[in-house]
Short mmCIF file of C-alpha atoms in Angstrom, two decimals:
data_model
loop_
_atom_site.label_atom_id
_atom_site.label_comp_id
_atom_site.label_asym_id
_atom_site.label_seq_id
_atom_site.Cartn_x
_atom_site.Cartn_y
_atom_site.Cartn_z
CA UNK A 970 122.80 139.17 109.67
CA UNK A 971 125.11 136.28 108.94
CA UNK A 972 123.23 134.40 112.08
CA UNK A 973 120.06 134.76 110.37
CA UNK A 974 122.05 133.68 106.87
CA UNK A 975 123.09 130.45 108.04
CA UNK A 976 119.90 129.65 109.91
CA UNK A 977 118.43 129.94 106.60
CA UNK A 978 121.18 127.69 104.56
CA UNK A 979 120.31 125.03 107.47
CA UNK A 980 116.90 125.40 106.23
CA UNK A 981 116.90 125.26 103.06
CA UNK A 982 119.26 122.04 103.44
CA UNK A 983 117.04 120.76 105.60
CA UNK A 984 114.38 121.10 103.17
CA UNK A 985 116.20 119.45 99.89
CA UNK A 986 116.51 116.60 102.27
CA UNK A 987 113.12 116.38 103.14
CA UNK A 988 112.51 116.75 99.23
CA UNK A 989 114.62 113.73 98.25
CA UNK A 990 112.62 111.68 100.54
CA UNK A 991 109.17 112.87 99.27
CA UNK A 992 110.65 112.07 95.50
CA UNK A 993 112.10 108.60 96.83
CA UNK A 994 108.32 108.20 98.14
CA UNK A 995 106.55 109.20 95.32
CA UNK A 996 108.71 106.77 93.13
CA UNK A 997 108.12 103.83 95.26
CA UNK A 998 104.19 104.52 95.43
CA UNK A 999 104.53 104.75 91.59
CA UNK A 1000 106.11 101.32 90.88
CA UNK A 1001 103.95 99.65 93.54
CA UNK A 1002 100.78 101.19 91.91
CA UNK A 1003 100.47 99.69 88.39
CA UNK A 1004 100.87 95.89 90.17
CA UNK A 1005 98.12 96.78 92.38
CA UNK A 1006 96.54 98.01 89.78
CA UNK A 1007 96.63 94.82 87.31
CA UNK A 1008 95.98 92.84 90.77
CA UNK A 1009 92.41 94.55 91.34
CA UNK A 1010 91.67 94.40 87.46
CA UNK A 1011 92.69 90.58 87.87
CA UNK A 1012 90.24 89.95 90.70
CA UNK A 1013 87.07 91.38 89.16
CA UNK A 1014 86.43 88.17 86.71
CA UNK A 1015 86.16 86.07 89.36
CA UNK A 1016 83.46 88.02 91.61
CA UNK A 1017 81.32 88.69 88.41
CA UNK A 1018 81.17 84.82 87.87
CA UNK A 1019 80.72 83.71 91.40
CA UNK A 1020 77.40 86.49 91.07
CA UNK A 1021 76.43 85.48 87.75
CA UNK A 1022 76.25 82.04 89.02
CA UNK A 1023 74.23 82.66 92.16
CA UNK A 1024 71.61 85.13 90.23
CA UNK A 1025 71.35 81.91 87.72
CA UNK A 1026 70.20 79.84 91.14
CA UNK A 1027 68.33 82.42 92.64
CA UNK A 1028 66.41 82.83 88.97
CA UNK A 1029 65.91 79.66 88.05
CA UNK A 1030 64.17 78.16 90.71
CA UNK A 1031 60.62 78.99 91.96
CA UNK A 1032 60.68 77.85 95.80
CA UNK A 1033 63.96 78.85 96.04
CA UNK A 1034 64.86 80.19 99.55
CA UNK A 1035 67.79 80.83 101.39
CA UNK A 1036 69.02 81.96 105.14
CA UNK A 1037 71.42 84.29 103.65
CA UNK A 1038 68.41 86.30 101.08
CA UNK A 1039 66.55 87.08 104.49
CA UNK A 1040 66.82 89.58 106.61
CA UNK A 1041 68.78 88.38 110.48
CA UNK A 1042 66.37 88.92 112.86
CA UNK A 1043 68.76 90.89 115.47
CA UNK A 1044 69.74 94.59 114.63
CA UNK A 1045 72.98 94.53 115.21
CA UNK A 1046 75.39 95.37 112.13
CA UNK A 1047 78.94 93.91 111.49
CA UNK A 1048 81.14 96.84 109.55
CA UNK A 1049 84.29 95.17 107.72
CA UNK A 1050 86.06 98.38 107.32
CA UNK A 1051 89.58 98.28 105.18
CA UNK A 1052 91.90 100.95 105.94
CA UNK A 1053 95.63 101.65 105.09
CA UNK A 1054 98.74 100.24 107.38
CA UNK A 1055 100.71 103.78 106.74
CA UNK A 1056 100.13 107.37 106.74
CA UNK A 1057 101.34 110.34 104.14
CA UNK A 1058 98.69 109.15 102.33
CA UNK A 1059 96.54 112.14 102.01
CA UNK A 1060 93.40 111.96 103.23
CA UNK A 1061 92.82 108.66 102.56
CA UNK A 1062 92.06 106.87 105.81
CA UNK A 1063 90.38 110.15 107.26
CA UNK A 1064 87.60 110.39 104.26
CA UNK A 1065 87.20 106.55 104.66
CA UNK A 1066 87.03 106.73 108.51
CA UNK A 1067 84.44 109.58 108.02
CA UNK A 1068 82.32 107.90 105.59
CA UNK A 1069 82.20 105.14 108.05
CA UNK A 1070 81.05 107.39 111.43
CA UNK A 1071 78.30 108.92 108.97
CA UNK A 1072 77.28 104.65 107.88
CA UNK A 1073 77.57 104.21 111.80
CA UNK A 1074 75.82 106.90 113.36
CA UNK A 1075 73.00 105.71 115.86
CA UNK A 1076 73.45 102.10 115.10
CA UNK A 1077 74.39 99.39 117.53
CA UNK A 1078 77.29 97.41 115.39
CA UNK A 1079 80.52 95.66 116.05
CA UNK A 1080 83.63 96.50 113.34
CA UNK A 1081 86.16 94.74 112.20
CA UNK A 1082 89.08 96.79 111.19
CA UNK A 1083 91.65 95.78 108.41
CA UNK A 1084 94.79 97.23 108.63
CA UNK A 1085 97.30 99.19 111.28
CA UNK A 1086 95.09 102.59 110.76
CA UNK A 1087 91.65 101.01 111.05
CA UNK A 1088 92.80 99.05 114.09
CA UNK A 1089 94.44 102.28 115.96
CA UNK A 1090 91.12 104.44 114.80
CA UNK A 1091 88.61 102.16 116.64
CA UNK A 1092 90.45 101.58 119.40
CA UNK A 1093 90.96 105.33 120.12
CA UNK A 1094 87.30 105.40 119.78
CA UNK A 1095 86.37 102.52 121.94
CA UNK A 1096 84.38 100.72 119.40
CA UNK A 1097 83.66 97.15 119.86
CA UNK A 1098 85.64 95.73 116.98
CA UNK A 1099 87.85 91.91 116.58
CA UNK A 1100 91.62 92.85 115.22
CA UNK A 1101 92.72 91.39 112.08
CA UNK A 1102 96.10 91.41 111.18
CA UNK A 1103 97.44 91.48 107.48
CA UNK A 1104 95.47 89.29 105.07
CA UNK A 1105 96.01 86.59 102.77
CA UNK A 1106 93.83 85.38 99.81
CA UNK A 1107 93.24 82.45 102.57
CA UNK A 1108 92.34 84.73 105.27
CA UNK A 1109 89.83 86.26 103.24
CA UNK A 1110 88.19 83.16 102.94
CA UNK A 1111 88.39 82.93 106.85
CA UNK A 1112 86.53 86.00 107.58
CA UNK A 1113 83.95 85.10 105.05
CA UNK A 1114 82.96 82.12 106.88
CA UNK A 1115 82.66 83.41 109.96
CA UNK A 1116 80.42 86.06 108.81
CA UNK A 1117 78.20 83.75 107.53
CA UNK A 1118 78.68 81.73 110.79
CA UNK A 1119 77.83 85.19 112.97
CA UNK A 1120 75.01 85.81 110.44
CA UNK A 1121 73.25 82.37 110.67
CA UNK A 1122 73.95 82.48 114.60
CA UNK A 1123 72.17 85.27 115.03
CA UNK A 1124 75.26 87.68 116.24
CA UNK A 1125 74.14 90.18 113.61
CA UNK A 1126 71.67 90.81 111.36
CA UNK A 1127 73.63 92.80 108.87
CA UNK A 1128 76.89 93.21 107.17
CA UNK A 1129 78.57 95.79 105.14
CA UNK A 1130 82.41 96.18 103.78
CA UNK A 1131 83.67 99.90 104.27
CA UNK A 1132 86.76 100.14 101.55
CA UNK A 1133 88.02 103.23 99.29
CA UNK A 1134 87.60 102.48 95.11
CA UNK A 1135 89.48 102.98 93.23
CA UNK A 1136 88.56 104.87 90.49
CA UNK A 1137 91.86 106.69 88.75
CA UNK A 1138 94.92 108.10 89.45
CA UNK A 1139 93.68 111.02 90.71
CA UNK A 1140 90.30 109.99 92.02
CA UNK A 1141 89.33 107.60 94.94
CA UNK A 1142 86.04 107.62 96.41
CA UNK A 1143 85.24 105.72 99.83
CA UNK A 1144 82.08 104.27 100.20
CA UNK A 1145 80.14 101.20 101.40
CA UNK A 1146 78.88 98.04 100.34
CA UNK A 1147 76.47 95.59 101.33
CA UNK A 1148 77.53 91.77 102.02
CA UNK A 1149 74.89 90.43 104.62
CA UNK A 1150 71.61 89.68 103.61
CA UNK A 1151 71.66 89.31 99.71
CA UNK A 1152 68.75 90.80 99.68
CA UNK A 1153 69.16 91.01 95.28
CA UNK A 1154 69.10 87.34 94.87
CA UNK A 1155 65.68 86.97 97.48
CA UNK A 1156 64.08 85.62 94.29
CA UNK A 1157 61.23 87.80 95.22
CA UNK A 1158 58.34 88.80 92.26
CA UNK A 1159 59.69 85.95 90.08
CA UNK A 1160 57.54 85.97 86.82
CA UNK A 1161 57.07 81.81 87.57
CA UNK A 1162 55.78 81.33 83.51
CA UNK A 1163 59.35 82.84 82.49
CA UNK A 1164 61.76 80.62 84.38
CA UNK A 1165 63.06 77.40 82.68
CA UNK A 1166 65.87 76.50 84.52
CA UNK A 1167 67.58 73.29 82.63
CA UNK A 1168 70.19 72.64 85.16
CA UNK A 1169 69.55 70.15 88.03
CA UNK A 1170 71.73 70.94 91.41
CA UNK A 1171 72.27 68.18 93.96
CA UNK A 1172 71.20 67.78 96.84
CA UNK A 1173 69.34 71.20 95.60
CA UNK A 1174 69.47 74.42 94.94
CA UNK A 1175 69.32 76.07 97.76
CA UNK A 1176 72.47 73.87 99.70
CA UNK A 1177 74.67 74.68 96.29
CA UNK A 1178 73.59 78.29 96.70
CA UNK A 1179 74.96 78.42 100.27
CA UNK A 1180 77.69 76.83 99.37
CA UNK A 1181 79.04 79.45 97.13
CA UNK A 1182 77.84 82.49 98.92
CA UNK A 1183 81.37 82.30 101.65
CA UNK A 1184 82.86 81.88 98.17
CA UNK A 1185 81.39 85.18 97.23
CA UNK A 1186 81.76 87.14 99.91
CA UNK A 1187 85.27 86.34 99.89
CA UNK A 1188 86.01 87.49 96.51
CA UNK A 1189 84.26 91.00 97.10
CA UNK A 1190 86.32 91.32 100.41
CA UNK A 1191 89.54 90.46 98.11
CA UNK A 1192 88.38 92.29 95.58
CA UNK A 1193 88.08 95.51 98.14
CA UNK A 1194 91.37 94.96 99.62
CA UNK A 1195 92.73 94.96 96.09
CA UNK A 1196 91.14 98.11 95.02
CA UNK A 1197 92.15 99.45 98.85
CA UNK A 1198 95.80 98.92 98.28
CA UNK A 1199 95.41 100.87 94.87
CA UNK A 1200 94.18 103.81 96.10
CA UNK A 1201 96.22 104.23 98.93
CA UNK A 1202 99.34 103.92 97.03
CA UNK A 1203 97.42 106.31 94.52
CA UNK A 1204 96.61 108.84 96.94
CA UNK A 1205 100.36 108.81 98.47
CA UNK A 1206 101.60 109.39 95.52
CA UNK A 1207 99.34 112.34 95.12
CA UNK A 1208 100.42 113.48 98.08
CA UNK A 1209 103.67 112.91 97.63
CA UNK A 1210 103.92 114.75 94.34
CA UNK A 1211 102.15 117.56 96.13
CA UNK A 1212 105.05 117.99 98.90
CA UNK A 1213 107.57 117.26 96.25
CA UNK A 1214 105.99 120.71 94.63
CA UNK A 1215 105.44 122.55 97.80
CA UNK A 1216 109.10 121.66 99.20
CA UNK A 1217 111.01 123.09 95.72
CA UNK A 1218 108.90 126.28 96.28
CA UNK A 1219 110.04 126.97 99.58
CA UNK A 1220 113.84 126.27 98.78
CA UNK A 1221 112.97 129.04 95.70
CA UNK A 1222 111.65 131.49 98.28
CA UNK A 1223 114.09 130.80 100.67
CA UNK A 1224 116.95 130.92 98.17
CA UNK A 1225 115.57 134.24 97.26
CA UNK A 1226 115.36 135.54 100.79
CA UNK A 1227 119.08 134.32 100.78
CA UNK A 1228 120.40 135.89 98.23
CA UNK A 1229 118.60 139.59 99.18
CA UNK A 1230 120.39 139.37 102.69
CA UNK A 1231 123.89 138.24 101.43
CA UNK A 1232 123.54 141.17 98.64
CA UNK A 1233 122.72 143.71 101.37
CA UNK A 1234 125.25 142.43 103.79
CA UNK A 1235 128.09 142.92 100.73
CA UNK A 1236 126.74 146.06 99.95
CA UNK A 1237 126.92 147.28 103.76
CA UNK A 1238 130.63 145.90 103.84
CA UNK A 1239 131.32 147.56 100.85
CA UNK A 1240 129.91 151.02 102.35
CA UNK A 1241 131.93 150.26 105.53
CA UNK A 1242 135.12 149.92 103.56
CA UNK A 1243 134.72 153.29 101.30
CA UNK A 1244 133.92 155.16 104.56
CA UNK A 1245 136.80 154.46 106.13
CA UNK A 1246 138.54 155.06 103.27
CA UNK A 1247 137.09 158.65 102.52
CA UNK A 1248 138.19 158.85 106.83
CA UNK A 1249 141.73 158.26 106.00
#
């Protein structure tokens, strides 16, 4: 009895340990959440403009055509998939990861992972993917020119950005988005007596509207990473909170389990003692 006593004092002390780690955790993810927060809220403006501008070029021009509105003519998809660089996150990386085999399924495509658990996944799986390290607001606007490079070359004829959303505290929904061809500014059925476009691009419109499109790509691949980061900290902190919970109501149960075997083992001493006593 007092074997099985201690072995459940080490435990439960193991437990409160693990306990003060999953608070520490939980705090941390906490703090680190409303920045990331404020940063994905800060990097919307910026992608809505770059779009607004390039549905202004698309829509006010009548022969307007671009290499980047039309479809690549090989088959082959690129998948930018943004993952977390940590675990004890839920199942953050494993919905995203499944949302992307589902995306994937029976297509011949090339992926390029974004962070430590994207990177591990498709190399366990022996997907054809180029490794990117941690990015930069620089490096975003690295990958989005060679995208468009790989696009125009004819390396693939379709991109699409793989990222979790962030949509609150307790909600995060992975899904993906197109980037590769923009097929919504093809300019196609344009109603030619409605367009008067009084702004004059140089050389023309179509060289300004290429120009900005690595622009835009790059904010909606910062603008994923942003939301990303978000709900990854949001879901470990979920998940945190949840093992905080589930750790406090084993050291009840345990404490409970305690204190039935130390009152039986006093009331067994205590029967010992008054039956030797009665013997004497």
């Amino acid at each position: 009895m007092a074997a099985n006593m201690k072995a459940v004092k080490l435990r439960m002390k193991s437990i409160q340990s693990t306990m003060q780690i999953t608070k520490a955790m939980e705090l941390v993810a906490s703090s680190k959440l409303r920045r990331a927060k404020e940063r994905a809220d800060a990097s919307r403006p910026y992608f809505h403009t770059l779009r607004d501008t390039l549905t202004d070029i698309a829509a006010g021009n009548t022969d307007f055509s671009s290499v980047y509105t039309r479809s690549g003519k090989s088959g082959r998809w690129c998948y930018v998939v943004v993952a977390g660089d940590r675990g004890l996150a839920g199942g953050y990386n494993a919905n995203l990861f499944k949302e992307m085999e589902a995306q994937m399924a029976g297509k011949d495509c090339i992926v390029l992972p974004i962070g430590k658990k994207a990177v591990e996944y498709y190399k366990r799986r022996k997907v054809e993917f180029a490794e990117v390290g941690d990015l930069s607001v620089s490096d975003c606007f690295t990958i989005a020119k060679l995208l468009c490079k790989g696009f125009k070359s004819g390396d693939f004829g379709h991109a699409a950005l793989g990222y979790t959303n962030f949509i609150s505290m307790l909600s995060q929904r992975p899904g993906v988005s197109g980037m590769l061809p923009l097929e919504d500014f093809s300019g196609e059925e344009k109603d030619v007596k409605k367009i008067r476009s009084l702004i004059l691009y140089e050389p023309d419109a179509e060289t300004v509207f290429d120009s900005i499109v690595p622009e835009y790509l790059a904010g909606l691949l910062y603008g994923a990473m942003c939301e990303s980061v978000a709900s990854e900290l949001a879901a470990r902190r979920t998940a945190m909170v949840a093992a905080t919970k589930n750790a406090g109501e084993m050291i009840e149960q345990l404490s409970l389990y305690y204190n039935r075997a130390r009152q039986a083992s006093i009331t067994q001493e205590i029967t010992e003692i008054v039956a030797g006593a009665e013997g004497l």
